[in-house]
C-alpha positions as YAML, in Angstrom:
chain: A
units: angstrom
residues:
- id: 1
  name: UNK
  ca: [-14.29, -11.52, 17.74]
- id: 2
  name: UNK
  ca: [-14.00, -13.63, 14.69]
- id: 3
  name: UNK
  ca: [-12.87, -12.75, 11.26]
- id: 4
  name: UNK
  ca: [-13.15, -14.44, 8.09]
- id: 5
  name: UNK
  ca: [-11.69, -12.85, 5.20]
- id: 6
  name: UNK
  ca: [-11.59, -14.38, 1.43]
- id: 7
  name: UNK
  ca: [-11.01, -13.21, -2.05]
- id: 8
  name: UNK
  ca: [-14.13, -14.74, -2.86]
- id: 9
  name: UNK
  ca: [-17.54, -13.36, -2.21]
- id: 10
  name: UNK
  ca: [-18.80, -17.07, -1.71]
- id: 11
  name: UNK
  ca: [-16.11, -17.44, 0.91]
- id: 12
  name: UNK
  ca: [-14.59, -20.34, -0.56]
- id: 13
  name: UNK
  ca: [-10.77, -20.43, 0.69]
- id: 14
  name: UNK
  ca: [-11.73, -18.41, 4.03]
- id: 15
  name: UNK
  ca: [-8.76, -17.32, 6.10]
- id: 16
  name: UNK
  ca: [-9.98, -17.32, 10.03]
- id: 17
  name: UNK
  ca: [-8.76, -14.92, 12.43]
- id: 18
  name: UNK
  ca: [-9.72, -15.40, 16.37]
- id: 19
  name: UNK
  ca: [-9.62, -11.96, 17.80]
- id: 20
  name: UNK
  ca: [-10.11, -10.59, 21.72]
- id: 21
  name: UNK
  ca: [-13.34, -10.21, 23.49]
- id: 22
  name: UNK
  ca: [-15.04, -7.20, 23.57]
- id: 23
  name: UNK
  ca: [-14.89, -6.86, 27.39]
- id: 24
  name: UNK
  ca: [-15.84, -4.02, 29.91]
- id: 25
  name: UNK
  ca: [-11.93, -3.39, 30.66]
- id: 26
  name: UNK
  ca: [-11.39, -2.37, 27.16]
- id: 27
  name: UNK
  ca: [-14.90, 0.05, 26.74]
- id: 28
  name: UNK
  ca: [-16.45, -3.08, 24.59]
- id: 29
  name: UNK
  ca: [-13.75, -2.32, 22.42]
- id: 30
  name: UNK
  ca: [-11.88, -5.10, 20.50]
- id: 31
  name: UNK
  ca: [-9.08, -4.20, 18.45]
- id: 32
  name: UNK
  ca: [-6.92, -6.81, 15.90]
- id: 33
  name: UNK
  ca: [-4.06, -5.97, 13.61]
- id: 34
  name: UNK
  ca: [-4.29, -7.52, 10.46]
- id: 35
  name: UNK
  ca: [-0.87, -7.82, 8.61]
- id: 36
  name: UNK
  ca: [0.25, -9.10, 5.29]
- id: 37
  name: UNK
  ca: [-3.16, -8.89, 3.73]
- id: 38
  name: UNK
  ca: [-2.79, -9.43, -0.35]
- id: 39
  name: UNK
  ca: [-2.31, -6.23, -1.60]
- id: 40
  name: UNK
  ca: [-5.02, -4.71, -4.35]
- id: 41
  name: UNK
  ca: [-6.68, -7.66, -4.03]
- id: 42
  name: UNK
  ca: [-10.51, -7.33, -3.10]
- id: 43
  name: UNK
  ca: [-11.29, -9.10, 0.27]
- id: 44
  name: UNK
  ca: [-15.00, -10.25, 1.90]
- id: 45
  name: UNK
  ca: [-14.94, -10.01, 5.57]
- id: 46
  name: UNK
  ca: [-17.24, -11.22, 8.11]
- id: 47
  name: UNK
  ca: [-17.21, -10.38, 11.66]
- id: 48
  name: UNK
  ca: [-18.91, -11.94, 14.43]
- id: 49
  name: UNK
  ca: [-18.58, -11.99, 18.71]
- id: 50
  name: UNK
  ca: [-19.34, -14.93, 20.57]
- id: 51
  name: UNK
  ca: [-21.47, -14.75, 23.67]
- id: 52
  name: UNK
  ca: [-19.09, -15.79, 26.26]
- id: 53
  name: UNK
  ca: [-21.98, -17.20, 28.84]
- id: 54
  name: UNK
  ca: [-23.38, -19.12, 26.26]
- id: 55
  name: UNK
  ca: [-20.41, -19.82, 24.01]
- id: 56
  name: UNK
  ca: [-22.52, -22.24, 21.32]
- id: 57
  name: UNK
  ca: [-24.29, -18.67, 20.53]
- id: 58
  name: UNK
  ca: [-22.63, -16.05, 18.30]
- id: 59
  name: UNK
  ca: [-24.02, -12.60, 17.42]
- id: 60
  name: UNK
  ca: [-25.31, -11.70, 13.62]
- id: 61
  name: UNK
  ca: [-21.96, -11.11, 11.46]
- id: 62
  name: UNK
  ca: [-21.15, -8.22, 10.05]
- id: 63
  name: UNK
  ca: [-20.27, -8.43, 6.39]
- id: 64
  name: UNK
  ca: [-18.55, -6.34, 3.53]
- id: 65
  name: UNK
  ca: [-15.58, -5.99, 1.62]
- id: 66
  name: UNK
  ca: [-12.41, -3.79, 1.29]
- id: 67
  name: UNK
  ca: [-9.83, -3.47, -0.99]
- id: 68
  name: UNK
  ca: [-6.21, -3.47, 0.94]
- id: 69
  name: UNK
  ca: [-3.47, -0.52, 0.44]
- id: 70
  name: UNK
  ca: [-0.45, -1.08, -1.86]
- id: 71
  name: UNK
  ca: [2.84, -2.76, -0.25]
- id: 72
  name: UNK
  ca: [4.27, 0.95, 0.91]
- id: 73
  name: UNK
  ca: [1.20, 1.78, 2.38]
- id: 74
  name: UNK
  ca: [1.51, 3.12, 5.68]
- id: 75
  name: UNK
  ca: [-1.06, 2.13, 8.67]
- id: 76
  name: UNK
  ca: [-4.47, 2.23, 7.85]
- id: 77
  name: UNK
  ca: [-7.04, 1.78, 10.99]
- id: 78
  name: UNK
  ca: [-11.14, 0.75, 9.83]
- id: 79
  name: UNK
  ca: [-13.45, 1.49, 12.71]
- id: 80
  name: UNK
  ca: [-17.10, 0.09, 13.10]
- id: 81
  name: UNK
  ca: [-19.40, 1.34, 15.59]
- id: 82
  name: UNK
  ca: [-22.79, 0.00, 16.72]
- id: 83
  name: UNK
  ca: [-25.60, 2.22, 16.35]
- id: 84
  name: UNK
  ca: [-28.53, 1.43, 19.05]
- id: 85
  name: UNK
  ca: [-31.02, 4.03, 18.04]
- id: 86
  name: UNK
  ca: [-30.87, 2.07, 14.71]
- id: 87
  name: UNK
  ca: [-32.13, -0.53, 16.61]
- id: 88
  name: UNK
  ca: [-35.07, 1.36, 18.22]
- id: 89
  name: UNK
  ca: [-33.38, 2.13, 21.42]
- id: 90
  name: UNK
  ca: [-33.17, 5.95, 22.46]
- id: 91
  name: UNK
  ca: [-35.84, 7.12, 19.95]
- id: 92
  name: UNK
  ca: [-38.25, 9.48, 21.22]
- id: 93
  name: UNK
  ca: [-41.52, 9.05, 20.59]
- id: 94
  name: UNK
  ca: [-43.16, 12.55, 18.02]
- id: 95
  name: UNK
  ca: [-45.45, 14.75, 19.55]
- id: 96
  name: UNK
  ca: [-48.77, 14.58, 17.98]
- id: 97
  name: UNK
  ca: [-51.19, 17.64, 18.01]
...
């Protein structure tokens, strides 16, 4: 997992973080604890994964933006889930007639 984040939408002044792989042993889940993000400052992020068999290849990045909580906030979790049906898998053809 590769994470880039920046206070700018054009990703200038980017911070890069290299996280764990999403492997079978973790049920294809990758988790990374991000600390010391600037509070109350909008951040733009880009997350992608590398193909571990062909390390020069990366999956399409997922992008978004967030506004980190204030300095005294408790733990906050963000979760992202893939939707295989959204890519045409698991869809049932409609019955006609």
